[in-house]
PDB file of C-alpha atoms and ligand atoms in Angstrom:
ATOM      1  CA  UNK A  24      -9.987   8.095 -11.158  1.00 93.00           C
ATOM      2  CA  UNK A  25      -9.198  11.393  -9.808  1.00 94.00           C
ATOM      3  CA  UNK A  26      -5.607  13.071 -10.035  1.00 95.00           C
ATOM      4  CA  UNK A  27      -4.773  15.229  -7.287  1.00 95.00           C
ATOM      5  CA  UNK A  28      -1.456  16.829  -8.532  1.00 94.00           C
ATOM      6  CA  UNK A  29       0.779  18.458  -5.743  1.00 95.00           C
ATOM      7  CA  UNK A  30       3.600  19.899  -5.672  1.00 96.00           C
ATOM      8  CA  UNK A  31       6.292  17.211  -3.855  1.00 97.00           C
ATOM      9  CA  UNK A  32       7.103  14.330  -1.354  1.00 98.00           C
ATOM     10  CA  UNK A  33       6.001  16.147   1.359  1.00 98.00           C
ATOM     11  CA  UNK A  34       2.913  17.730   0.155  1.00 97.00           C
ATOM     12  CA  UNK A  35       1.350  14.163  -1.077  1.00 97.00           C
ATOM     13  CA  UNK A  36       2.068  13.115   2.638  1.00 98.00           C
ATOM     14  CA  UNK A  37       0.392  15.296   4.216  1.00 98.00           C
ATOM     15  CA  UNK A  38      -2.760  15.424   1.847  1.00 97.00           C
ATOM     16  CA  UNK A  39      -2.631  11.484   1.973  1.00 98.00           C
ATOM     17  CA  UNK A  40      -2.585  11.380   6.233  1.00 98.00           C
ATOM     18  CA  UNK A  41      -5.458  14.410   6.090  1.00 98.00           C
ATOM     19  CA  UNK A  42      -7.572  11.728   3.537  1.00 97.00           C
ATOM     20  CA  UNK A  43      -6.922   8.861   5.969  1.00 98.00           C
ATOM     21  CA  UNK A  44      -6.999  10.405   9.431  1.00 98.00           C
ATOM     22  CA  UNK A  45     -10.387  11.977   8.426  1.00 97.00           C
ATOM     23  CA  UNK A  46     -11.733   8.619   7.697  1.00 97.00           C
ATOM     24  CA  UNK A  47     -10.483   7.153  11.259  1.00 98.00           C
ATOM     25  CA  UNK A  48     -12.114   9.974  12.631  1.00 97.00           C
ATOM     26  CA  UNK A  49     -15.527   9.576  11.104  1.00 96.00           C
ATOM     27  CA  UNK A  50     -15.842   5.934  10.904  1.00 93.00           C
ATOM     28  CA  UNK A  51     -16.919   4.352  13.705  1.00 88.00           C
ATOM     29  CA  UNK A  52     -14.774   1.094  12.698  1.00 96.00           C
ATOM     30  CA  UNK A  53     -12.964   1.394   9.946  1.00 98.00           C
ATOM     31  CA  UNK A  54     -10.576  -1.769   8.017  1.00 98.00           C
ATOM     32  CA  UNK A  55      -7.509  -0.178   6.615  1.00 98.00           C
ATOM     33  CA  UNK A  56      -5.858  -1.658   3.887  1.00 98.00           C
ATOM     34  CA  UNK A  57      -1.756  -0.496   4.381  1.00 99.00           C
ATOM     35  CA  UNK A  58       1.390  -0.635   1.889  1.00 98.00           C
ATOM     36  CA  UNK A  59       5.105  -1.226   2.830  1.00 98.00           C
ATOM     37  CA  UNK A  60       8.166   0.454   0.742  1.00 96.00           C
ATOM     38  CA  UNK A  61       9.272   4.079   0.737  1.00 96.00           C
ATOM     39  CA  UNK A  62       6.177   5.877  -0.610  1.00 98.00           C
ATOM     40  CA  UNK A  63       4.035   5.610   2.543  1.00 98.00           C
ATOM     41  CA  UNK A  64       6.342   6.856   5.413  1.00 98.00           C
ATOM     42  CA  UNK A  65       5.993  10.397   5.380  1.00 98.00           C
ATOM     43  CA  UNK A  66       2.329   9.640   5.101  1.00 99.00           C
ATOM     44  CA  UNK A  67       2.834   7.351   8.111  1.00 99.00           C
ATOM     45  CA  UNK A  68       4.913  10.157   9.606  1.00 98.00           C
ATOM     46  CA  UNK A  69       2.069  12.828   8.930  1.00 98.00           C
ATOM     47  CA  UNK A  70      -0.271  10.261  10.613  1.00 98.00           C
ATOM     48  CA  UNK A  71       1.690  10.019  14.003  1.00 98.00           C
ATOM     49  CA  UNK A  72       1.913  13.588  14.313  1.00 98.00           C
ATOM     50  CA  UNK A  73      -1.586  14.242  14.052  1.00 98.00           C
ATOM     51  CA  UNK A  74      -2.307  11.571  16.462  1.00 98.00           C
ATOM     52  CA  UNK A  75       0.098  12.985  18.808  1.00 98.00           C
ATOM     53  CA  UNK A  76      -1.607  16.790  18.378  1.00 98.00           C
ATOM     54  CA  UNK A  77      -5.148  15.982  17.241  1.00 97.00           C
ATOM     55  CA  UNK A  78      -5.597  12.613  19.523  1.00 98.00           C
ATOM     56  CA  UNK A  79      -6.753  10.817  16.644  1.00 98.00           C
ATOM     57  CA  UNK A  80      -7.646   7.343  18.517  1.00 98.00           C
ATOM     58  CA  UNK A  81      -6.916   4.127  16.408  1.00 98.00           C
ATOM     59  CA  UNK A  82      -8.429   2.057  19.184  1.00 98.00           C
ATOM     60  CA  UNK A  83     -11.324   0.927  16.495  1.00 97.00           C
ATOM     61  CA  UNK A  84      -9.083   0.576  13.716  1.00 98.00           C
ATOM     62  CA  UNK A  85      -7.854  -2.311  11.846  1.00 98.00           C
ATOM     63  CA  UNK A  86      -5.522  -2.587   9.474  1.00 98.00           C
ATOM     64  CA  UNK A  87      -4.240  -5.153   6.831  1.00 99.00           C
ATOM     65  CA  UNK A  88      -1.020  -5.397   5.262  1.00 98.00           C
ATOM     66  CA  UNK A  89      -0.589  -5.995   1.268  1.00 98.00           C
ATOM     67  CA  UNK A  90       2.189  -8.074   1.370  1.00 98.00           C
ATOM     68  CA  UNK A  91       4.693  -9.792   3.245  1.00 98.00           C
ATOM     69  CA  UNK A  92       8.162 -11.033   1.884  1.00 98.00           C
ATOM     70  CA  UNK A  93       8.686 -15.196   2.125  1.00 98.00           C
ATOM     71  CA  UNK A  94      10.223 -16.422   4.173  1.00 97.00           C
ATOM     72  CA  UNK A  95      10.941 -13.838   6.925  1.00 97.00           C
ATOM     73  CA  UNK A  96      10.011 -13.879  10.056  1.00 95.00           C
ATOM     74  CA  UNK A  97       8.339 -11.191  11.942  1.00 93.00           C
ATOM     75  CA  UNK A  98      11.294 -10.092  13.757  1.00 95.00           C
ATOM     76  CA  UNK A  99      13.393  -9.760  11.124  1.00 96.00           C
ATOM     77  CA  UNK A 100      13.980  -6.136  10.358  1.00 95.00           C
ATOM     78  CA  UNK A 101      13.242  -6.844   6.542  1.00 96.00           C
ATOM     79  CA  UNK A 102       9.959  -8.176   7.392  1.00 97.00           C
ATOM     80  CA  UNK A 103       7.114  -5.816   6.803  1.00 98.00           C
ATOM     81  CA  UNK A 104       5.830  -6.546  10.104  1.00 98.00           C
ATOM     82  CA  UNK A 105       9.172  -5.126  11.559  1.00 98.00           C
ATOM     83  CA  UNK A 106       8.483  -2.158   9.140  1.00 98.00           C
ATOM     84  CA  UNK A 107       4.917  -1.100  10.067  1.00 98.00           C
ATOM     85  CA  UNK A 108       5.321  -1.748  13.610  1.00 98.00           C
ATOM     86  CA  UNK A 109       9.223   0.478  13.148  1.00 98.00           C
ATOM     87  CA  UNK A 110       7.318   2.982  11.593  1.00 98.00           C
ATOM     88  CA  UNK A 111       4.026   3.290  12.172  1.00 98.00           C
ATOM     89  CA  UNK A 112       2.016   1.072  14.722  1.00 98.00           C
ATOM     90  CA  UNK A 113       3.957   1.463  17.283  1.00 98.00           C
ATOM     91  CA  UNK A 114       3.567   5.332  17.740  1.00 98.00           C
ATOM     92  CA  UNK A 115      -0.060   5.225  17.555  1.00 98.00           C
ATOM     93  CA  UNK A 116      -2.777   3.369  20.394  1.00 98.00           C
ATOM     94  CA  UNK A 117      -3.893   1.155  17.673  1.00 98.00           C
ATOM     95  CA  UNK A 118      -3.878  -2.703  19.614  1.00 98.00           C
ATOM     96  CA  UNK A 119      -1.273  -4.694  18.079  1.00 98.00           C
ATOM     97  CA  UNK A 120      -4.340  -7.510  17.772  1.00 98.00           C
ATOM     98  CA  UNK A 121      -5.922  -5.269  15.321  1.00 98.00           C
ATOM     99  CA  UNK A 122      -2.847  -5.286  12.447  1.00 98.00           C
ATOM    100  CA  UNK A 123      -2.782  -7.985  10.556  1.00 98.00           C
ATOM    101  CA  UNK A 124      -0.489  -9.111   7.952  1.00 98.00           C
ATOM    102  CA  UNK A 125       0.323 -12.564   5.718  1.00 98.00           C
ATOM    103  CA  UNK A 126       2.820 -14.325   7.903  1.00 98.00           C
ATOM    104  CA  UNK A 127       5.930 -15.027   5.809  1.00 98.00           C
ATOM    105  CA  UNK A 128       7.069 -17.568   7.103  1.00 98.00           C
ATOM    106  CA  UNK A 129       4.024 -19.684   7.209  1.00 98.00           C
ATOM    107  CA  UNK A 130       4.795 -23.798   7.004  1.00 97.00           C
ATOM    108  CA  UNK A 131       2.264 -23.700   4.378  1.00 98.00           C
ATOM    109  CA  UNK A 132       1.585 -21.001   2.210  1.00 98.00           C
ATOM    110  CA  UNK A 133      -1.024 -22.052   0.803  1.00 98.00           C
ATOM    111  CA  UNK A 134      -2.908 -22.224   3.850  1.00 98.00           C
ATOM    112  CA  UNK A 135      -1.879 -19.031   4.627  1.00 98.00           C
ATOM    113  CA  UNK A 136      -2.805 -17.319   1.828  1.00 98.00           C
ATOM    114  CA  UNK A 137      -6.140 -18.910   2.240  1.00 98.00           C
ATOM    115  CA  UNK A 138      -6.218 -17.485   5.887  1.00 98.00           C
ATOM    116  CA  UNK A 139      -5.182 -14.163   4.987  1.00 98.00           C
ATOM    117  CA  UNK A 140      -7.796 -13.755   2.317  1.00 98.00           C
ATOM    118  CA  UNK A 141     -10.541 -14.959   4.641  1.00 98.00           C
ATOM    119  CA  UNK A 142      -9.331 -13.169   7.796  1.00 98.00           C
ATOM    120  CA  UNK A 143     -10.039  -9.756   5.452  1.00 98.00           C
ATOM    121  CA  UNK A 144     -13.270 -11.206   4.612  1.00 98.00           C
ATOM    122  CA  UNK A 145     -14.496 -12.098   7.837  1.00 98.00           C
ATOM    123  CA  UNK A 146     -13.411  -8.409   8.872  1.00 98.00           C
ATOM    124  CA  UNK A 147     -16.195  -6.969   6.368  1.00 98.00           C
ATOM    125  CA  UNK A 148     -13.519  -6.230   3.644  1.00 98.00           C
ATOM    126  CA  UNK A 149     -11.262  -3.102   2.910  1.00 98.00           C
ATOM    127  CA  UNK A 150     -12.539   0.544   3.629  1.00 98.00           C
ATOM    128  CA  UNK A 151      -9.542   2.224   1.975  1.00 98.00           C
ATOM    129  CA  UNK A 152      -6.802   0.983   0.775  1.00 98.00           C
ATOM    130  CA  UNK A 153      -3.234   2.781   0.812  1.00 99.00           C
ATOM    131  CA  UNK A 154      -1.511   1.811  -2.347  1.00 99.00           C
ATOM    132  CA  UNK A 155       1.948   2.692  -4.070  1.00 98.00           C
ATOM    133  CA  UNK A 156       2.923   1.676  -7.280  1.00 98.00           C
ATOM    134  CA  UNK A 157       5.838  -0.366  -8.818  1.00 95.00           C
ATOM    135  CA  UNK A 158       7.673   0.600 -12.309  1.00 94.00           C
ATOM    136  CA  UNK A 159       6.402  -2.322 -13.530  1.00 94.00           C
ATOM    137  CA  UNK A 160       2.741  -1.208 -12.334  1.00 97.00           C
ATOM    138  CA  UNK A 161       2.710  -3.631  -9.629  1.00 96.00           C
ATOM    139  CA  UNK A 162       0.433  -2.959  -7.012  1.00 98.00           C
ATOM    140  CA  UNK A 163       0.821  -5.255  -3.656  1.00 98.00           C
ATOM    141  CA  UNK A 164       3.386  -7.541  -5.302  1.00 96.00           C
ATOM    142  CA  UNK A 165       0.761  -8.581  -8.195  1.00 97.00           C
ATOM    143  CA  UNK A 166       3.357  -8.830 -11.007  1.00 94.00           C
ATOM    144  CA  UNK A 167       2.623  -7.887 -14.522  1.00 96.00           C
ATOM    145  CA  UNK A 168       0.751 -10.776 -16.345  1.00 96.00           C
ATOM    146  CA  UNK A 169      -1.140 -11.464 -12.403  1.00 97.00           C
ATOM    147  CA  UNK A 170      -4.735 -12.316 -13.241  1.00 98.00           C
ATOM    148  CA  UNK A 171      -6.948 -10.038 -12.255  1.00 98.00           C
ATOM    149  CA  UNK A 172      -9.108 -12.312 -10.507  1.00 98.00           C
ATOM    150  CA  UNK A 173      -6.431 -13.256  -8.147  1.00 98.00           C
ATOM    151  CA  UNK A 174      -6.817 -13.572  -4.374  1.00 98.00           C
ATOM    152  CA  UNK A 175      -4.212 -13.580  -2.039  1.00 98.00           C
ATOM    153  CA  UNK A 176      -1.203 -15.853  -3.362  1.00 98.00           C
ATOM    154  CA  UNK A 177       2.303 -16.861  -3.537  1.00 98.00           C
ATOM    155  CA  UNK A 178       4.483 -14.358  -5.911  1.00 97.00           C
ATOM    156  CA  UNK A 179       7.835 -14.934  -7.179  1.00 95.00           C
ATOM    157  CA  UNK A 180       9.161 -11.428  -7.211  1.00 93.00           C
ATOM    158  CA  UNK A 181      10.457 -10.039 -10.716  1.00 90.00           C
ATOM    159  CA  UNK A 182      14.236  -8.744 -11.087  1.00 93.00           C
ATOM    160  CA  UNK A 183      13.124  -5.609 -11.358  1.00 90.00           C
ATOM    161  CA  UNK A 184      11.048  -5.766  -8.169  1.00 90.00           C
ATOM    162  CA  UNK A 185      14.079  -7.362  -6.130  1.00 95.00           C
ATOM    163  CA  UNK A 186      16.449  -4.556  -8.286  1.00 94.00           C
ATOM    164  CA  UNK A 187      14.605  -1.622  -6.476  1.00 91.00           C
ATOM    165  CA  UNK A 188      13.769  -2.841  -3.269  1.00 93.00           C
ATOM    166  CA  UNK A 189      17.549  -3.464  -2.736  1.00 94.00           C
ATOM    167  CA  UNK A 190      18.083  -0.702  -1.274  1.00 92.00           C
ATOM    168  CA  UNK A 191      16.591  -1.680   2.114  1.00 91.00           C
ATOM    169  CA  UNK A 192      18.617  -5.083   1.947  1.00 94.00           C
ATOM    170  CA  UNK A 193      22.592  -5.331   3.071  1.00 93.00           C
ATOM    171  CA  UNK A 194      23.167  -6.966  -0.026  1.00 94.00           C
ATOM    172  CA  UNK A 195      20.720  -7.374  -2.893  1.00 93.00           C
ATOM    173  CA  UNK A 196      21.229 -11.070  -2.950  1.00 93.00           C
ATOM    174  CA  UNK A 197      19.178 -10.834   0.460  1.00 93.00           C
ATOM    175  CA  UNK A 198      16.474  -9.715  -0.985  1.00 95.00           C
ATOM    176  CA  UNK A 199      13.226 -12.371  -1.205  1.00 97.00           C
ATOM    177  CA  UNK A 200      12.730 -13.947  -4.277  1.00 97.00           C
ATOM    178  CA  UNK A 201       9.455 -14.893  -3.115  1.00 97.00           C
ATOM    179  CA  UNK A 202       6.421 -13.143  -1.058  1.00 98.00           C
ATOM    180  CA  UNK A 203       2.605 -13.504   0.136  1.00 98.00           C
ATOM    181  CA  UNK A 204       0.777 -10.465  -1.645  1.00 98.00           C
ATOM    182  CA  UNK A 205      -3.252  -9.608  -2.135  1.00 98.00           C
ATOM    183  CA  UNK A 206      -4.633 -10.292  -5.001  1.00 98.00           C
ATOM    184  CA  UNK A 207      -5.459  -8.216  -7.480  1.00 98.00           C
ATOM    185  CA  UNK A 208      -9.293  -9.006  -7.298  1.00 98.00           C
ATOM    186  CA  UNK A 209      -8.835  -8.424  -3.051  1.00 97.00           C
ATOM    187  CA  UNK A 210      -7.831  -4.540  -3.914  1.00 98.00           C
ATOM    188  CA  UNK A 211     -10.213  -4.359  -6.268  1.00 98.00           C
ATOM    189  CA  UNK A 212     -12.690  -5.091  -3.453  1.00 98.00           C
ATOM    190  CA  UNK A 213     -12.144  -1.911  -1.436  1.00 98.00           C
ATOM    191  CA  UNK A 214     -14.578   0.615  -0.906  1.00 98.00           C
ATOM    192  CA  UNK A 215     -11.933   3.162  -1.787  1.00 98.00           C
ATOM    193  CA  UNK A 216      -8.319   3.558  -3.012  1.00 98.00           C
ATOM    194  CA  UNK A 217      -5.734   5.697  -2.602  1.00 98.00           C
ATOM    195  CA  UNK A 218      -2.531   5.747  -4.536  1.00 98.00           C
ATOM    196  CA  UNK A 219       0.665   7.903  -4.158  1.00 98.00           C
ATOM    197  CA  UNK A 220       3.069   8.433  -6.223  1.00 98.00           C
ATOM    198  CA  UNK A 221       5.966  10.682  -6.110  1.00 98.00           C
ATOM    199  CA  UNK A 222       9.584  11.594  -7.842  1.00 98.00           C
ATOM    200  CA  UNK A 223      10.602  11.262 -11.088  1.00 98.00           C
ATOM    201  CA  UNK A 224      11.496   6.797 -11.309  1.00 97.00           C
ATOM    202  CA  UNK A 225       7.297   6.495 -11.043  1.00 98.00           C
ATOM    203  CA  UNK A 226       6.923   9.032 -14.127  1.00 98.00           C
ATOM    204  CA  UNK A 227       6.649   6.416 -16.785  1.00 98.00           C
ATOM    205  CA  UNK A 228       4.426   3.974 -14.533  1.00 98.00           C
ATOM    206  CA  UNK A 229       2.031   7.521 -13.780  1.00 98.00           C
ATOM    207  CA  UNK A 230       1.758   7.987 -17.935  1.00 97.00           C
ATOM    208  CA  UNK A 231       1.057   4.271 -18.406  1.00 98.00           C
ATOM    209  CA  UNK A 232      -1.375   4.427 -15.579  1.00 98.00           C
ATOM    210  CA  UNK A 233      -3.496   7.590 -17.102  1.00 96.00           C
ATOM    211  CA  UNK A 234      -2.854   7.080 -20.810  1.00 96.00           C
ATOM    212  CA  UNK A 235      -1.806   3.045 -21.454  1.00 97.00           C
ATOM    213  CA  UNK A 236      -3.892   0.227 -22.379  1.00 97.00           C
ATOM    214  CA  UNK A 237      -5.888  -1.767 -19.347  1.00 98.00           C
ATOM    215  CA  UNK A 238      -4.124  -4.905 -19.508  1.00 98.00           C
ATOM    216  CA  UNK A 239      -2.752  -7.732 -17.180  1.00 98.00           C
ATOM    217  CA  UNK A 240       0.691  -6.633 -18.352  1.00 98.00           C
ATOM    218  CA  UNK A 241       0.406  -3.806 -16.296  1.00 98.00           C
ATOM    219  CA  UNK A 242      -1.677  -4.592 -13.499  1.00 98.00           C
ATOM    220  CA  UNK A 243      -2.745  -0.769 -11.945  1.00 98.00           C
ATOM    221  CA  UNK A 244      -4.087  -0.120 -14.894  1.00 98.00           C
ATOM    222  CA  UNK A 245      -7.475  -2.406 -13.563  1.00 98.00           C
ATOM    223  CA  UNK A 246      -7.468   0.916 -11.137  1.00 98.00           C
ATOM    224  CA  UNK A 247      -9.511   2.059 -13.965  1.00 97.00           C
ATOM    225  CA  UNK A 248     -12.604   0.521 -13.663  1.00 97.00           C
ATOM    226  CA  UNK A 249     -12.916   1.227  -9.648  1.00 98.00           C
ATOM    227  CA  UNK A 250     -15.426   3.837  -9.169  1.00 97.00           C
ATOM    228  CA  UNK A 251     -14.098   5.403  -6.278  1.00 97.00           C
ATOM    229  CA  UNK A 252     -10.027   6.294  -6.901  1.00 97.00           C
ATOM    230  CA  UNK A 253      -7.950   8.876  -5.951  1.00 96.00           C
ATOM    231  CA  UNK A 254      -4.190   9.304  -6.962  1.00 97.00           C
ATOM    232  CA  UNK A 255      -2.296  11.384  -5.402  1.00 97.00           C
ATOM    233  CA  UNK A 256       0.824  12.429  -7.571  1.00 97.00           C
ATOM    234  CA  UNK A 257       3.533  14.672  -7.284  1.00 97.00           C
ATOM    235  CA  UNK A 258       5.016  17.505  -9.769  1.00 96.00           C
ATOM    236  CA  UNK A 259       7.929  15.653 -10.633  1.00 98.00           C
ATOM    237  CA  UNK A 260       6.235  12.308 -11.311  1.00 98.00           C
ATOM    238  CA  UNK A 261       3.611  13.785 -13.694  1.00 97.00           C
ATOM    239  CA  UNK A 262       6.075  15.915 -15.389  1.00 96.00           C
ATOM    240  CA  UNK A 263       4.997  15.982 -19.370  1.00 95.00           C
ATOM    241  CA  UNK A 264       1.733  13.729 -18.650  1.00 95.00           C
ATOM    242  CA  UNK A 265      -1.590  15.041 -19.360  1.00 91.00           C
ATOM    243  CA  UNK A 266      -3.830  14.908 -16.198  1.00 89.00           C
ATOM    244  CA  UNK A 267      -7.374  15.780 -16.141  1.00 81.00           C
ATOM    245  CA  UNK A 268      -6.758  17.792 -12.509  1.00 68.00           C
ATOM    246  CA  UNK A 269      -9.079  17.558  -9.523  1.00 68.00           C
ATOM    247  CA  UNK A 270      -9.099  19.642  -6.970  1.00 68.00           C
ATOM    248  CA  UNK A 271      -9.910  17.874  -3.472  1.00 67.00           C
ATOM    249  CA  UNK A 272     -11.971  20.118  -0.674  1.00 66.00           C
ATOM    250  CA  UNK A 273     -11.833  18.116   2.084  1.00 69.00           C
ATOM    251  CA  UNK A 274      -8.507  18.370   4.149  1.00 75.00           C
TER     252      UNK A 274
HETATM  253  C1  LIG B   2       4.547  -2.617  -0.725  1.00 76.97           C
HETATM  254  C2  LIG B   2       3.806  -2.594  -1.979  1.00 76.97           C
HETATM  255  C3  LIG B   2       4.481  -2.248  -3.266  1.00 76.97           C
HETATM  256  C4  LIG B   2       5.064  -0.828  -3.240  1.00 76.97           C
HETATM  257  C5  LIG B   2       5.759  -0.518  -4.569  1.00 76.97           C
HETATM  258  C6  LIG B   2       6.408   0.858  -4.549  1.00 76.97           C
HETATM  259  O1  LIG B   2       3.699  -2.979   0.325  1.00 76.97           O
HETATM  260  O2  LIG B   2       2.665  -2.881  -1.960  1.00 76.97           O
HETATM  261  O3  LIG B   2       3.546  -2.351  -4.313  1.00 76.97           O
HETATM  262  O4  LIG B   2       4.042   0.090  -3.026  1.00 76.97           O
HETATM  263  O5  LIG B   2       6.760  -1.467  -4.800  1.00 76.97           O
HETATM  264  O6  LIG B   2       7.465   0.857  -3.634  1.00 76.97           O
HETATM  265  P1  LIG B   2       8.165   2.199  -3.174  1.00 76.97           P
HETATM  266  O7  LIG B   2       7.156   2.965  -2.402  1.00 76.97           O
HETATM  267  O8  LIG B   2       9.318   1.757  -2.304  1.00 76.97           O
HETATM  268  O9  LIG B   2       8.594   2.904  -4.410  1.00 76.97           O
END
């Protein structure tokens, strides 16, 4: 894994949309793999401004969601549909047939799941995959104790999970108890990964990342045994952890 430390929010952001935009720009069709929550916007915000300055075309781009809450619809302005398209696909000429993600309110889940994990397939798989990272050391919304073998699937979300994402809910009893995430062996499938973290609640989850056991119980720490992982961290959460720096070249 390599650690890029910088030095805040802002910083990770912009190194993160440099990382990705340069890949859109070389590859001639690239599958992105793209994560919800409040880590990724200023990325996503980084990303629209180049587009609108460099002209970055998305036209051969095509993107796949992590994770999708059950059972929301994709107008609902919970839904991770509403989110990417609020904050991200609709500023860029990406074709709205190109993003894909789990529908949450699928009649059967199963199926969906299914769908989902085949629809990535039969798009030639992941090229690099945008991750954040739970407390907990959930990545998508693969719980601790998720198998790492798992493909896309059904997750009942964890209190802690449905804790801190009540924030973007009226009321936290709004918040999903259940949602469609990749699996665990799906991420593991990408050609790349990149993973942000930032601010000081991710500290603990950074340490247990770079210094705690691989285990199920704490399911980035599989992150490990990809051979081509960058983190992207800032100051504040790597704050008293030992990191092996790396200094990236490229943007
Ligand atoms: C969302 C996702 C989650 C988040 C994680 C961190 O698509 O995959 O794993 O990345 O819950 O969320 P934030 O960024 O809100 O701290």
């Amino acid at each position: 894994m390599k650690i890029i430390e910088v030095k805040d929010y802002q910083q990770m952001s912009r190194l993160a949309a440099c990382i990705i935009s340069e890949k859109v720009r070389s590859q001639n069709r690239l599958n992105l793999g793209l994560a919800t929550g409040e880590t990724p916007k200023g990325t996503y915000n980084y990303l629209i401004k180049d587009f609108n300055h460099n002209g970055t075309s998305y036209e051969e781009v095509y993107t796949f969601n992590l994770d999708e809450y059950v059972p929301l619809s994709m107008d609902n302005p919970n839904s991770y549909r509403f989110y990417m398209n609020h904050f991200l696909f609709n500023h860029l000429d990406i074709p709205m047939s190109h993003t894909f993600l789990p529908l949450g309110n699928a009649t059967d889940l199963e199926n969906e799941c299914v769908r989902y994990e085949k629809q990535i397939e039969d798009h030639g798989g992941i090229d690099l995959q945008l991750l954040g990272i739970g407390k907990n050391g959930h990545i998508g919304f693969n719980e601790p104790r998720t198998s790492f073998i798992s493909k896309t699937h059904v997750v009942t979300l964890t209190s802690l999970t449905r804790e801190a994402n009540a924030r973007f809910f009226e009321r936290p009893e709004d918040v999903p108890k259940q949602a469609i995430t990749v699996g665990i062996e799906t991420i593991m499938k990408s050609k790349e990964i990149l993973l942000l973290a930032s601010g000081e609640s991710k500290r603990e989850a950074m340490n247990e990342l770079l210094h705690g056991e691989l285990s199920e119980d704490f399911p980035a720490s599989i992150l490990r045994l990809h051979p081509d992982v960058t983190v992207i961290a800032d100051q504040t959460a790597l704050k008293g952890i030992q990191v092996e720096g790396y200094s990236f070249t490229k943007c």
